[in-house]
Structure formats: structure tokens, C-alpha cells
CSV table of C-alpha atoms and ligand atoms in Angstrom, one decimal:
chain,number,residue,atom,x,y,z
A,1,UNK,CA,0.0,0.1,-0.2
A,2,UNK,CA,1.1,3.4,-0.8
A,3,UNK,CA,2.1,5.5,2.4
A,4,UNK,CA,2.6,9.2,3.2
A,5,UNK,CA,3.9,11.0,6.3
A,6,UNK,CA,2.2,13.9,8.0
A,7,UNK,CA,2.8,15.1,11.6
A,8,UNK,CA,-1.4,15.2,12.1
A,9,UNK,CA,-4.3,13.6,10.3
A,10,UNK,CA,-7.6,15.4,10.8
A,11,UNK,CA,-10.7,12.8,10.1
A,12,UNK,CA,-13.4,15.1,8.8
A,13,UNK,CA,-13.6,19.0,7.9
A,14,UNK,CA,-16.5,20.0,10.2
A,15,UNK,CA,-15.8,23.2,12.2
A,16,UNK,CA,-14.0,21.3,14.9
A,17,UNK,CA,-11.6,19.7,12.6
A,18,UNK,CA,-10.8,22.8,10.4
A,19,UNK,CA,-10.2,24.7,13.5
A,20,UNK,CA,-7.7,22.2,15.0
A,21,UNK,CA,-6.2,22.0,11.5
A,22,UNK,CA,-5.8,25.8,10.9
A,23,UNK,CA,-4.5,26.4,14.5
A,24,UNK,CA,-2.0,23.3,14.1
A,25,UNK,CA,-0.7,24.0,10.5
A,26,UNK,CA,-0.3,27.6,11.2
A,27,UNK,CA,2.0,26.5,14.2
A,28,UNK,CA,4.4,24.7,11.5
A,29,UNK,CA,2.8,21.3,11.7
A,30,UNK,CA,2.4,19.2,8.6
A,31,UNK,CA,-1.4,18.7,8.8
A,32,UNK,CA,-3.8,16.7,6.4
A,33,UNK,CA,-7.2,17.1,6.6
A,34,UNK,CA,-9.5,14.2,5.2
A,35,UNK,CA,-13.0,14.5,4.2
A,36,UNK,CA,-15.3,11.7,2.9
A,37,UNK,CA,-17.8,14.0,1.2
A,38,UNK,CA,-17.2,16.1,-1.9
A,39,UNK,CA,-17.5,19.5,0.0
A,40,UNK,CA,-15.8,20.4,3.3
A,41,UNK,CA,-17.7,22.1,6.3
A,42,UNK,CA,-20.0,18.9,7.4
A,43,UNK,CA,-22.9,20.6,9.1
A,44,UNK,CA,-21.3,24.3,8.5
A,45,UNK,CA,-21.5,24.1,4.8
A,46,UNK,CA,-23.6,25.0,1.6
A,47,UNK,CA,-25.1,23.5,-1.4
A,48,UNK,CA,-26.8,24.8,-4.4
A,49,UNK,CA,-30.3,23.7,-5.4
A,50,UNK,CA,-32.6,25.1,-7.8
A,51,UNK,CA,-30.4,28.3,-7.9
A,52,UNK,CA,-30.7,28.7,-3.8
A,53,UNK,CA,-27.6,28.5,-1.7
A,54,UNK,CA,-28.8,26.1,1.1
A,55,UNK,CA,-27.4,25.4,4.2
A,56,UNK,CA,-26.2,21.9,5.4
A,57,UNK,CA,-27.2,22.8,9.0
A,58,UNK,CA,-25.8,25.9,10.8
A,59,UNK,CA,-27.3,28.9,9.6
A,60,UNK,CA,-26.8,31.2,12.5
A,61,UNK,CA,-23.2,32.1,13.5
A,62,UNK,CA,-23.4,33.1,17.4
A,63,UNK,CA,-20.7,35.7,18.2
A,64,UNK,CA,-17.8,34.6,20.2
A,65,UNK,CA,-15.6,31.6,19.4
A,66,UNK,CA,-16.4,31.2,15.7
A,67,UNK,CA,-15.7,35.2,15.2
A,68,UNK,CA,-12.4,34.7,17.2
A,69,UNK,CA,-11.3,32.0,14.9
A,70,UNK,CA,-12.0,33.7,11.8
A,71,UNK,CA,-10.3,37.0,12.9
A,72,UNK,CA,-7.2,35.0,14.4
A,73,UNK,CA,-6.9,33.5,10.7
A,74,UNK,CA,-7.2,36.9,8.8
A,75,UNK,CA,-10.5,36.0,7.4
A,76,UNK,CA,-12.7,39.2,6.9
A,77,UNK,CA,-15.5,39.2,9.0
A,78,UNK,CA,-16.8,42.5,8.0
A,79,UNK,CA,-19.4,41.2,5.4
A,80,UNK,CA,-20.9,38.8,8.0
A,81,UNK,CA,-24.9,40.1,8.2
A,82,UNK,CA,-25.8,40.6,11.8
A,83,UNK,CA,-29.3,39.3,12.8
A,84,UNK,CA,-30.1,41.9,15.1
A,85,UNK,CA,-33.6,41.7,16.3
A,86,UNK,CA,-35.3,38.7,18.1
A,87,UNK,CA,-39.0,38.5,18.1
A,88,UNK,CA,-41.0,36.2,20.0
A,89,UNK,CA,-44.4,34.6,18.7
A,90,UNK,CA,-46.7,34.4,21.4
A,91,UNK,CA,-50.3,33.5,20.8
A,92,UNK,CA,-49.7,34.1,17.1
A,93,UNK,CA,-48.6,37.8,17.7
A,94,UNK,CA,-44.9,38.7,17.0
A,95,UNK,CA,-43.3,40.7,19.8
A,96,UNK,CA,-39.8,42.5,19.3
A,97,UNK,CA,-37.7,41.8,22.5
A,98,UNK,CA,-34.1,42.8,23.0
A,99,UNK,CA,-32.2,39.5,23.7
A,100,UNK,CA,-30.9,40.5,26.9
A,101,UNK,CA,-34.2,40.8,28.2
A,102,UNK,CA,-35.9,38.0,26.4
A,103,UNK,CA,-36.9,35.7,28.9
A,104,UNK,CA,-38.4,38.0,31.8
A,105,UNK,CA,-40.3,40.3,29.0
A,106,UNK,CA,-41.7,37.1,27.1
A,107,UNK,CA,-43.1,35.9,30.7
A,108,UNK,CA,-44.3,39.4,31.4
A,109,UNK,CA,-46.5,39.3,28.0
A,110,UNK,CA,-47.6,35.9,28.7
A,111,UNK,CA,-48.9,37.1,32.0
A,112,UNK,CA,-50.7,39.9,30.4
A,113,UNK,CA,-52.4,37.9,27.6
A,114,UNK,CA,-53.1,35.2,30.2
A,115,UNK,CA,-55.0,37.6,32.5
A,116,UNK,CA,-56.9,39.3,29.5
A,117,UNK,CA,-57.9,35.7,28.2
A,118,UNK,CA,-59.0,34.7,31.9
A,119,UNK,CA,-61.0,37.9,32.2
A,120,UNK,CA,-62.7,37.7,28.8
A,121,UNK,CA,-63.7,34.0,29.3
A,122,UNK,CA,-64.6,34.7,32.9
A,123,UNK,CA,-62.6,31.8,34.0
A,124,UNK,CA,-59.8,31.5,36.5
A,125,UNK,CA,-56.4,31.5,35.3
A,126,UNK,CA,-53.2,29.4,36.8
A,127,UNK,CA,-50.8,32.1,37.8
A,128,UNK,CA,-47.8,33.0,35.7
A,129,UNK,CA,-45.6,33.8,38.9
A,130,UNK,CA,-43.2,35.9,37.2
A,131,UNK,CA,-41.6,37.5,40.2
A,132,UNK,CA,-41.3,34.2,41.8
A,133,UNK,CA,-39.7,32.4,38.7
A,134,UNK,CA,-37.3,35.4,38.2
A,135,UNK,CA,-36.3,35.1,41.9
A,136,UNK,CA,-35.6,31.4,41.5
A,137,UNK,CA,-33.7,31.6,38.4
A,138,UNK,CA,-31.2,34.4,39.8
A,139,UNK,CA,-31.0,32.5,43.2
A,140,UNK,CA,-30.3,29.2,41.1
A,141,UNK,CA,-27.6,30.8,38.6
A,142,UNK,CA,-25.6,31.7,41.6
A,143,UNK,CA,-25.7,28.3,43.3
A,144,UNK,CA,-26.0,25.5,40.8
A,145,UNK,CA,-25.1,21.8,42.3
A,146,UNK,CA,-23.6,19.6,39.5
A,147,UNK,CA,-25.3,16.6,40.8
A,148,UNK,CA,-28.7,18.3,40.6
A,149,UNK,CA,-30.8,15.8,38.7
A,150,UNK,CA,-34.2,17.8,39.1
A,151,UNK,CA,-35.4,18.5,35.4
A,152,UNK,CA,-36.0,22.2,33.9
A,153,UNK,CA,-39.6,21.4,34.0
A,154,UNK,CA,-39.9,20.1,37.9
A,155,UNK,CA,-37.7,23.0,38.6
A,156,UNK,CA,-40.3,25.3,37.0
A,157,UNK,CA,-43.2,23.3,38.5
A,158,UNK,CA,-42.2,24.7,41.9
A,159,UNK,CA,-43.4,28.2,40.9
A,160,UNK,CA,-46.0,27.7,37.9
A,161,UNK,CA,-48.2,25.3,36.4
A,162,UNK,CA,-49.2,27.8,33.8
A,163,UNK,CA,-48.9,25.9,30.6
A,164,UNK,CA,-47.8,28.9,28.4
A,165,UNK,CA,-45.1,29.5,30.5
A,166,UNK,CA,-43.9,25.7,30.3
A,167,UNK,CA,-44.1,26.0,26.8
A,168,UNK,CA,-42.0,29.1,26.8
A,169,UNK,CA,-39.1,27.5,28.5
A,170,UNK,CA,-39.4,24.4,26.6
A,171,UNK,CA,-39.1,26.5,23.4
A,172,UNK,CA,-36.0,27.7,24.8
A,173,UNK,CA,-34.5,24.5,26.0
A,174,UNK,CA,-35.0,22.8,22.5
A,175,UNK,CA,-33.8,25.9,20.7
A,176,UNK,CA,-30.8,26.4,22.6
A,177,UNK,CA,-29.9,23.4,24.6
A,178,UNK,CA,-30.8,20.6,22.5
A,179,UNK,CA,-33.4,18.8,24.8
A,180,UNK,CA,-36.8,19.3,26.1
A,181,UNK,CA,-37.5,20.8,29.6
A,182,UNK,CA,-38.6,17.3,30.8
A,183,UNK,CA,-35.3,15.7,29.6
A,184,UNK,CA,-32.5,18.4,30.5
A,185,UNK,CA,-31.4,18.5,34.2
A,186,UNK,CA,-31.7,22.0,35.8
A,187,UNK,CA,-28.0,21.9,36.4
A,188,UNK,CA,-27.2,22.0,33.0
A,189,UNK,CA,-29.7,24.8,32.2
A,190,UNK,CA,-28.1,27.3,34.4
A,191,UNK,CA,-24.7,26.7,32.7
A,192,UNK,CA,-25.5,27.8,29.3
A,193,UNK,CA,-23.6,30.4,28.0
A,194,UNK,CA,-26.3,32.7,26.3
A,195,UNK,CA,-25.7,34.3,22.9
A,196,UNK,CA,-27.0,37.6,22.1
A,197,UNK,CA,-25.7,38.4,18.8
A,198,UNK,CA,-25.7,36.3,15.7
A,199,UNK,CA,-24.2,36.6,12.3
A,200,UNK,CA,-25.3,34.9,8.6
A,201,UNK,CA,-22.7,34.5,6.0
A,202,UNK,CA,-23.7,36.1,2.9
A,203,UNK,CA,-22.0,33.7,0.7
A,204,UNK,CA,-22.9,30.5,2.7
A,205,UNK,CA,-20.9,28.6,5.3
A,206,UNK,CA,-19.1,26.7,2.6
A,207,UNK,CA,-17.3,30.3,1.5
A,208,UNK,CA,-15.8,30.3,5.2
A,209,UNK,CA,-15.0,26.7,5.3
A,210,UNK,CA,-13.0,27.3,2.1
A,211,UNK,CA,-11.4,30.1,3.6
A,212,UNK,CA,-10.0,28.3,6.5
A,213,UNK,CA,-8.9,25.2,4.4
A,214,UNK,CA,-6.8,28.1,2.5
A,215,UNK,CA,-5.3,28.6,5.8
A,216,UNK,CA,-4.5,25.0,6.3
A,217,UNK,CA,-3.1,24.3,2.7
A,218,UNK,CA,-0.5,26.9,3.5
A,219,UNK,CA,1.5,24.1,5.5
A,220,UNK,CA,-0.8,21.0,4.7
A,221,UNK,CA,-3.5,19.6,2.4
A,222,UNK,CA,-7.6,19.3,2.5
A,223,UNK,CA,-8.3,16.1,0.6
A,224,UNK,CA,-12.3,15.8,-0.1
A,225,UNK,CA,-13.9,12.5,-1.4
A,226,UNK,CA,-11.4,11.0,0.7
A,227,UNK,CA,-12.9,8.4,3.7
A,228,UNK,CA,-10.6,7.4,6.4
A,229,UNK,CA,-11.5,3.5,6.7
A,230,UNK,CA,-9.1,2.7,9.5
A,231,UNK,CA,-7.3,4.2,12.3
A,232,UNK,CA,-4.2,1.7,13.0
A,233,UNK,CA,-3.4,1.5,16.7
A,234,UNK,CA,-0.1,-0.4,17.7
A,235,UNK,CA,1.1,-0.8,21.0
A,236,UNK,CA,-1.8,1.5,22.6
A,237,UNK,CA,-0.9,4.4,20.0
A,238,UNK,CA,-2.4,5.5,17.0
A,239,UNK,CA,0.3,5.2,14.1
A,240,UNK,CA,-1.3,5.8,11.0
A,241,UNK,CA,-4.9,6.2,9.2
A,242,UNK,CA,-6.0,4.2,6.3
A,243,UNK,CA,-7.8,6.5,3.7
A,244,UNK,CA,-9.3,5.8,0.4
A,245,UNK,CA,-8.4,8.2,-2.3
A,246,UNK,CA,-9.5,8.1,-5.9
A,247,UNK,CA,-10.4,4.3,-5.5
A,248,UNK,CA,-6.7,3.4,-4.0
A,249,UNK,CA,-5.9,2.8,-0.4
A,250,UNK,CA,-3.2,5.1,0.9
A,251,UNK,CA,-1.6,4.7,4.8
A,252,UNK,CA,-1.0,8.1,6.1
A,253,UNK,CA,1.7,7.8,8.8
A,254,UNK,CA,1.5,10.5,11.6
A,255,UNK,CA,2.2,11.3,15.3
A,256,UNK,CA,-1.2,12.6,16.1
A,257,UNK,CA,-4.8,11.8,14.9
A,258,UNK,CA,-7.7,14.2,15.5
A,259,UNK,CA,-11.1,12.9,14.8
A,260,UNK,CA,-13.9,15.3,13.6
A,261,UNK,CA,-16.5,12.2,13.1
A,262,UNK,CA,-18.0,12.0,16.4
A,263,UNK,CA,-17.0,9.9,19.6
A,264,UNK,CA,-18.9,6.8,18.3
A,265,UNK,CA,-17.5,6.8,14.8
A,266,UNK,CA,-14.0,7.4,16.3
A,267,UNK,CA,-14.2,4.3,18.3
A,268,UNK,CA,-15.4,2.2,15.3
A,269,UNK,CA,-12.8,3.5,13.1
A,270,UNK,CA,-9.9,2.8,15.8
A,271,UNK,CA,-11.2,-0.4,17.1
A,272,UNK,CA,-13.6,-1.0,20.2
A,273,UNK,CA,-10.8,-3.3,21.6
A,274,UNK,CA,-8.7,-0.5,21.9
A,275,UNK,CA,-11.0,1.4,24.3
A,276,UNK,CA,-11.6,0.7,28.1
A,277,UNK,CA,-15.0,-0.4,29.4
A,278,UNK,CA,-15.2,2.9,31.5
A,279,UNK,CA,-14.8,5.2,28.2
A,280,UNK,CA,-17.1,3.2,26.3
A,281,UNK,CA,-19.6,3.3,29.3
A,282,UNK,CA,-19.2,7.3,29.5
A,283,UNK,CA,-19.9,7.5,25.7
A,284,UNK,CA,-23.1,5.3,26.4
A,285,UNK,CA,-24.2,7.8,28.7
A,286,UNK,CA,-23.1,11.1,27.4
A,287,UNK,CA,-23.7,10.9,23.9
A,288,UNK,CA,-27.4,12.0,23.4
A,289,UNK,CA,-27.8,13.1,19.7
A,290,UNK,CA,-30.4,15.9,19.3
A,291,UNK,CA,-32.9,15.4,16.4
A,292,UNK,CA,-34.2,18.3,14.5
A,293,UNK,CA,-36.5,19.0,11.2
A,294,UNK,CA,-35.3,21.8,8.7
A,295,UNK,CA,-38.0,23.3,6.5
A,296,UNK,CA,-36.6,25.5,3.8
A,297,UNK,CA,-39.8,27.4,2.4
A,298,UNK,CA,-39.3,29.1,-0.8
A,299,UNK,CA,-42.1,31.6,-2.3
A,300,UNK,CA,-42.6,34.2,-5.2
A,301,UNK,CA,-43.5,36.8,-2.5
A,302,UNK,CA,-42.4,37.4,1.1
A,303,UNK,CA,-44.5,35.1,3.2
A,304,UNK,CA,-43.1,36.3,6.6
A,305,UNK,CA,-45.2,38.0,9.0
A,306,UNK,CA,-45.5,41.8,8.9
A,307,UNK,CA,-42.6,43.4,10.7
A,308,UNK,CA,-40.5,40.3,10.9
A,309,UNK,CA,-38.1,41.8,8.4
A,310,UNK,CA,-34.2,41.1,9.6
A,311,UNK,CA,-34.5,38.9,12.6
A,312,UNK,CA,-34.7,35.7,14.2
A,313,UNK,CA,-38.1,34.5,15.5
A,314,UNK,CA,-38.8,32.5,18.2
A,315,UNK,CA,-42.1,30.5,18.3
A,316,UNK,CA,-43.7,29.6,21.7
A,317,UNK,CA,-46.5,27.1,21.8
A,318,UNK,CA,-46.3,25.6,18.2
A,319,UNK,CA,-46.6,22.1,17.3
A,320,UNK,CA,-43.0,21.7,16.0
A,321,UNK,CA,-41.8,24.7,14.5
A,322,UNK,CA,-39.4,26.8,16.9
A,323,UNK,CA,-37.6,29.1,14.9
A,324,UNK,CA,-38.0,31.2,11.7
A,325,UNK,CA,-35.8,33.4,9.8
A,326,UNK,CA,-36.4,35.1,6.7
A,327,UNK,CA,-33.1,34.5,5.0
A,328,UNK,CA,-33.8,36.3,1.9
A,329,UNK,CA,-34.3,39.5,3.7
A,330,UNK,CA,-31.1,39.5,5.6
A,331,UNK,CA,-29.0,37.6,3.1
A,332,UNK,CA,-30.9,38.3,-0.6
A,333,UNK,CA,-27.4,36.9,-2.3
A,334,UNK,CA,-28.4,33.3,-1.4
A,335,UNK,CA,-31.6,33.6,-3.2
A,336,UNK,CA,-32.2,33.5,-7.1
A,337,UNK,CA,-34.1,36.6,-8.3
A,338,UNK,CA,-37.8,37.0,-7.8
A,339,UNK,CA,-37.7,34.4,-4.9
A,340,UNK,CA,-37.9,34.4,-1.3
A,341,UNK,CA,-36.9,31.8,1.3
A,342,UNK,CA,-37.6,31.1,4.8
A,343,UNK,CA,-35.3,29.0,7.1
A,344,UNK,CA,-37.7,27.2,9.9
A,345,UNK,CA,-36.0,24.7,12.3
A,346,UNK,CA,-38.4,22.2,14.4
A,347,UNK,CA,-37.8,19.9,17.3
A,348,UNK,CA,-39.6,16.5,17.3
A,349,UNK,CA,-41.6,15.4,20.5
A,350,UNK,CA,-38.7,13.5,21.9
A,351,UNK,CA,-34.8,14.2,22.0
A,352,UNK,CA,-34.3,10.6,23.5
A,353,UNK,CA,-36.3,8.3,21.0
A,354,UNK,CA,-36.1,7.8,17.1
A,355,UNK,CA,-38.8,10.4,15.5
A,356,UNK,CA,-41.8,9.0,13.4
A,357,UNK,CA,-40.6,11.1,10.4
A,358,UNK,CA,-43.8,10.9,8.5
A,359,UNK,CA,-45.9,12.1,11.7
A,360,UNK,CA,-43.3,15.1,12.5
A,361,UNK,CA,-43.5,16.0,8.9
A,362,UNK,CA,-47.4,16.4,9.1
A,363,UNK,CA,-47.3,18.5,12.3
A,364,UNK,CA,-44.5,20.7,10.5
A,365,UNK,CA,-46.8,21.2,7.5
A,366,UNK,CA,-49.9,22.3,9.7
A,367,UNK,CA,-47.5,24.7,11.7
A,368,UNK,CA,-46.7,26.1,8.1
A,369,UNK,CA,-50.3,26.7,7.2
A,370,UNK,CA,-50.8,28.3,10.5
A,371,UNK,CA,-48.1,30.7,10.3
A,372,UNK,CA,-47.9,31.6,6.7
A,373,UNK,CA,-51.5,32.3,5.3
A,374,UNK,CA,-50.1,32.9,1.9
A,375,UNK,CA,-48.1,29.7,1.6
A,376,UNK,CA,-50.6,27.5,-0.2
A,377,UNK,CA,-50.8,30.2,-2.9
A,378,UNK,CA,-47.4,31.4,-3.2
A,379,UNK,CA,-45.1,29.1,-1.3
A,380,UNK,CA,-43.4,25.5,-1.7
A,381,UNK,CA,-41.2,23.3,0.6
A,382,UNK,CA,-38.0,23.6,-1.1
A,383,UNK,CA,-36.4,21.1,1.2
A,384,UNK,CA,-37.2,19.3,4.2
A,385,UNK,CA,-34.4,17.5,6.2
A,386,UNK,CA,-35.2,15.2,9.2
A,387,UNK,CA,-31.9,15.2,11.1
A,388,UNK,CA,-32.7,12.1,13.4
A,389,UNK,CA,-31.0,10.7,16.4
A,390,UNK,CA,-29.8,7.8,14.6
A,391,UNK,CA,-28.6,9.2,11.2
A,392,UNK,CA,-24.9,10.8,11.4
A,393,UNK,CA,-26.1,14.3,10.9
A,394,UNK,CA,-28.1,15.7,14.2
A,395,UNK,CA,-28.3,19.1,15.2
A,396,UNK,CA,-26.1,18.1,18.0
A,397,UNK,CA,-23.9,14.9,18.6
A,398,UNK,CA,-25.1,15.5,22.6
A,399,UNK,CA,-27.1,18.0,24.7
A,400,UNK,CA,-26.0,20.9,26.3
A,401,UNK,CA,-23.2,19.9,29.2
A,402,UNK,CA,-23.3,16.5,27.7
A,403,UNK,CA,-20.2,16.6,26.0
A,404,UNK,CA,-17.3,13.8,25.9
A,405,UNK,CA,-13.6,14.4,27.0
A,406,UNK,CA,-11.8,15.2,23.8
A,407,UNK,CA,-8.9,12.9,25.0
A,408,UNK,CA,-9.5,9.1,24.6
A,409,UNK,CA,-7.6,6.2,26.5
A,410,UNK,CA,-5.3,6.5,23.1
A,411,UNK,CA,-2.9,9.1,24.3
A,412,UNK,CA,-2.3,10.5,20.6
A,413,UNK,CA,-5.9,10.1,19.6
A,414,UNK,CA,-8.1,13.1,20.2
A,415,UNK,CA,-11.8,13.9,19.4
A,416,UNK,CA,-13.2,17.6,18.1
A,417,UNK,CA,-16.3,18.7,17.3
A,418,UNK,CA,-20.0,18.6,18.9
A,419,UNK,CA,-19.7,15.2,20.8
A,420,UNK,CA,-17.1,16.8,23.1
A,421,UNK,CA,-18.4,20.2,23.6
A,422,UNK,CA,-17.2,22.1,26.8
A,423,UNK,CA,-19.8,22.7,29.4
A,424,UNK,CA,-22.4,25.4,28.8
A,425,UNK,CA,-21.3,25.5,24.8
A,426,UNK,CA,-23.3,24.2,21.9
A,427,UNK,CA,-23.3,24.2,18.0
A,428,UNK,CA,-20.8,25.9,16.1
A,429,UNK,CA,-19.1,27.7,19.1
A,430,UNK,CA,-18.9,24.4,20.8
A,431,UNK,CA,-17.1,22.7,17.8
A,432,UNK,CA,-14.8,25.5,17.5
A,433,UNK,CA,-13.8,25.6,21.2
A,434,UNK,CA,-12.9,22.0,21.0
A,435,UNK,CA,-10.7,22.7,18.1
A,436,UNK,CA,-8.9,25.3,20.3
A,437,UNK,CA,-8.8,22.9,23.2
A,438,UNK,CA,-7.2,20.1,21.3
A,439,UNK,CA,-4.7,22.3,19.3
A,440,UNK,CA,-3.5,23.1,22.9
A,441,UNK,CA,-3.1,19.7,23.8
A,442,UNK,CA,-1.3,18.7,20.5
A,443,UNK,CA,1.2,21.4,20.9
A,444,UNK,CA,2.1,20.6,24.0
A,445,UNK,CA,2.7,16.8,23.1
A,446,UNK,CA,4.7,17.4,20.0
B,1,FAD,C1,-30.2,21.4,10.8
B,1,FAD,C2,-29.1,22.0,11.7
B,1,FAD,C3,-29.1,23.3,12.2
B,1,FAD,C4,-28.2,23.8,12.9
B,1,FAD,N1,-28.3,25.1,13.3
B,1,FAD,C5,-27.1,25.8,14.0
B,1,FAD,C6,-27.2,27.1,14.1
B,1,FAD,O1,-27.9,27.8,13.4
B,1,FAD,N2,-26.2,27.7,14.8
B,1,FAD,C7,-25.1,26.8,15.4
B,1,FAD,O2,-24.1,27.4,16.0
B,1,FAD,N3,-25.1,25.4,15.1
B,1,FAD,C8,-26.0,24.7,14.6
B,1,FAD,N4,-26.3,23.6,14.3
B,1,FAD,C9,-24.9,22.5,14.7
B,1,FAD,C10,-23.9,22.7,14.1
B,1,FAD,O3,-24.2,22.8,12.5
B,1,FAD,C11,-22.7,21.6,14.5
B,1,FAD,O4,-22.9,21.8,16.0
B,1,FAD,C12,-21.4,22.0,13.8
B,1,FAD,O5,-21.5,22.2,12.7
B,1,FAD,C13,-20.8,20.5,13.8
B,1,FAD,O6,-19.5,20.4,13.4
B,1,FAD,P1,-18.4,19.5,13.9
B,1,FAD,O7,-17.0,20.0,14.2
B,1,FAD,O8,-19.0,18.5,14.8
B,1,FAD,O9,-18.4,18.9,12.3
B,1,FAD,P2,-19.3,17.9,11.3
B,1,FAD,O10,-20.2,19.2,10.7
B,1,FAD,O11,-20.2,17.0,12.2
B,1,FAD,O12,-18.4,17.6,10.2
B,1,FAD,C14,-17.8,16.4,10.5
B,1,FAD,C15,-17.0,16.2,9.3
B,1,FAD,O13,-16.6,14.8,9.1
B,1,FAD,C16,-16.6,14.0,7.9
B,1,FAD,N5,-16.7,12.7,8.1
B,1,FAD,C17,-17.3,11.7,8.8
B,1,FAD,N6,-16.8,10.5,8.9
B,1,FAD,C18,-15.7,10.5,7.8
B,1,FAD,C19,-14.7,9.6,7.5
B,1,FAD,N7,-14.7,8.4,7.9
B,1,FAD,N8,-13.7,9.9,6.7
B,1,FAD,C20,-13.5,11.4,6.6
B,1,FAD,N9,-14.6,12.4,6.9
B,1,FAD,C21,-15.6,11.9,7.7
B,1,FAD,C22,-18.2,14.4,7.7
B,1,FAD,O14,-18.4,14.1,6.2
B,1,FAD,C23,-18.2,15.8,8.0
B,1,FAD,O15,-17.8,16.8,7.0
B,1,FAD,C24,-27.0,23.0,13.5
B,1,FAD,C25,-27.0,21.5,12.9
B,1,FAD,C26,-28.4,21.1,12.1
B,1,FAD,C27,-28.0,19.8,11.5
């Protein structure tokens, strides 16, 4: 078999892999990134469809880790489009609420609406208990006990039984932390590092991934259409990676292997026999892939509700759709002339059990009809994607604060990406941070 030599092989060109690759190749290490698909970026990429540039996953880039990486790599961030407004859709009406006061303000609105409704119908209301919730909220933020297993829903039940408040918390939980309130422990909820500012890449995330790849290529290579088939482990250390390139197998000898494929696939590539029982047990407990459904809606006239021009809309109390973004208003470059595009993401009923895709899609279609009255006449679902917990493309490879350690029992094999997010982080910031962490560890070893 043909062989080649690199200091570091990185399997997968998602954000975590590209972060580690750029940092390490800039430090002078000869780095190879191998990507099984024909395009780089993983769930942070773009594909063309009927003239639209569509996301493979992430659309919103939160301020913080990703921006820090781009700045450090000399990539221009000035063209990123800020998503400045956050709207909350409550009882079918949209409210423009600044992110820093989002939760209390939304609860305040729910309180008022509930009172009005109760008065109108002459029925008693279940109190919202805003001040009690907020007091409990701030008290908890100061003293979180890590081992607390009370769920977010149980914590909230101490203060209120009001269904609308529970729906509001569930929307936040599923949208930001990857799990429902009845699934996520309260101790994790309060570790979430809130994001207040978001951006969208006007040329698609693939354009950013390509710029990162160009940084790697100054001192290394990025190979697409090149799946890693096996990580060879000898005497407890990773010695090489077998990859397939243009129908041929090549052995890449290296000092360090970094996998961006998710901890489970890393184990499969390196062989279960090389991981101790404790590691495999932690992996089974921690990894809780989070499903989501993505519906991209095209139309020949703007469908979004009046006033929702340039923002992100968080939907409270819908069947499935939790987020709506009118992409064409923010980044018209991604859309063919005369067309409009709305990005919606939805959560299935459980993030623990595989979804019934047909049923979930029915629910989403009912939401779409309710939200966009002109949909039937002017719109169409351009693409619908179910990112389930059993396929390899979940919204997140695990919930908030459930990340695996990046280190493995094999001392020169590491994981990056959203299966090993640090506490408090998820999504793209979580993946980038893991790349920084691992690049640091690798630099120390080499
Ligand atoms: C629908 C959806 C919406 C999302 N929205 C947002 C959002 O708005 N904001 C946000 O911050 N996050 C969002 N996320 C999450 C975010 O996209 C991910 O957390 C992040 O992109 C994951 O990056 P990663 O480093 O784990 O790599 P991944 O994206 O998982 O990339 C891994 C790469 O490894 C490759 N690979 C796998 N096996 C092999 C192999 N054997 N050999 C070679 N290559 C291999 C894959 O092809 C892939 O390209 C969303 C995700 C989805 C699915």
C-alpha cells in the first residue's frame, strides 16, 4: 500500500476539524485533513439547489468562538450579516424583544395575555408567577449544584403550572440546549452561555470553510472524497490512518490523529478493543444526539409575518416549529432573483427516541399553514430534512453539558466537534472551542 507522512491527520472537515487544522498548521505542523464528502464544512456548509444556496446545517453564527477563529485566521468578518432583532411569537402575535431581556419580557407578556384571556372568558387562570420564577432563576444561577438531577420542568413546576410558561421554557430549551424541559437537568440549564448576537454568512458557510481550508493548505493539505477507513493502533498508540483516495488505499503515517467524526465513529475507526470499558460506558451515557427537522420554504412573495424583516423569530407554543428566519431579507445573495426563502427549524416530540418522520412532517406542515397564510398560494417547501438521532447528521451530537472529553484512552488520538463540547457551549461555538482545546493539547505533546 502507498504510504505518506504527516505530523497530524484530521479526519473530517467540520468546524471542529478545520479549527484544529488551521491552528496546528499555522504553528508549523504538517497537517492533513481528510473529508469523505465532496464538499468541506460538514454541518457548517452550503449546497446549491434550484439556484438557492442552502445550509447543510447551521445558519446562525453566534458571536464568540467562531468570530474569534475567523479574526485570528485573517478572514474578513465585516461582510457577515448581523441578525440584530429577536422576535417572540406568543399566541400568534410577534413581539420584538431585545435578547438581553428576552425571558422576563416574554413571561411578562404571557402574564398579561393570560390575564386578559381569563377575564374575557370569565375563568380562573393559572398564575404565571413571574417574580417568583425570576427570583428562583437568579438564585439558581448563583448556586448550581452539579449533581442536581431535577429536570427543568420540575424546577419550573415549583413556581407555576401555567402551560404557556412551560411552553416558553420548552421552546428555549429545545432551541438552545438541544433537549426538552422534561429531559434536561436544571443543573445543565443554568450553565448555558447565552448568545446575544448572531451573524449569517452572505455567501454561505461553505465560503468560510473554504477560507479556513486555504489557511491549512499553506502548510498542509485538505483532501475531499477521501474517507478514512481505519485508524491503526499499535502498542496503545495511533500510528497511521488508512484512507481511500481515487479508488486507492493509502496509509498516512502520523504522530497525532484528530477525529471530527463524532466519538462513536472514532471508536469504530480505531477498533472497540482499544478503548477501556469505562470510556465506552461514559460514551453511552453522555452522547445524546439531538434531532431536528429543517424546512426551507421558498415563495414568489414574502411570506413572513409583517414586521419580521431582519430577525430571528422564536415561536412559543407551536406544534413543532421553534425558529423562523426570513433568510432572503437578511442575505438576498443566497436566493435567486424574484424568490424568497424562509428557514424554519423544528423539534420532534422527544430528543431521546427516534422520530416518526412522517408524523413529524405532518405536524410541521400544519404549523406552516398556520404561520404563513399565503403559503398555499405562493409558497412551496423547497427542502425538508429530518436530522434524526440515529443518522449521522443530528443537530448536535449531544445535549448541553453532555460533551465527552476530547482525550481518549489512546494518548495521541483526540476528538473534536460537537460530541465533545465544553460545559455551557453547543453548536458551532462548541465545535470551534473543542478545536482550540485539542490544538493546545497537541502542541504540548509535539
Ligand atoms: C439542521 C441543523 C441546524 C443547525 N443550526 C445551527 C445554528 O444555527 N447555529 C449553530 O451554531 N449550530 C447549528 N447547528 C449545529 C452545528 O451545525 C454543528 O454543531 C457543527 O457544525 C458541528 O461541527 P463538527 O465540528 O462537529 O463537525 P461536523 O459538521 O459533524 O463535520 C464532520 C465531518 O466529518 C466528515 N466525516 C465523517 N466520517 C468521516 C470519515 N470516515 N472520513 C472522512 N471524513 C469523515 C463528515 O462528512 C463531515 O464533513 C445546526 C445543525 C443542524 C444539523
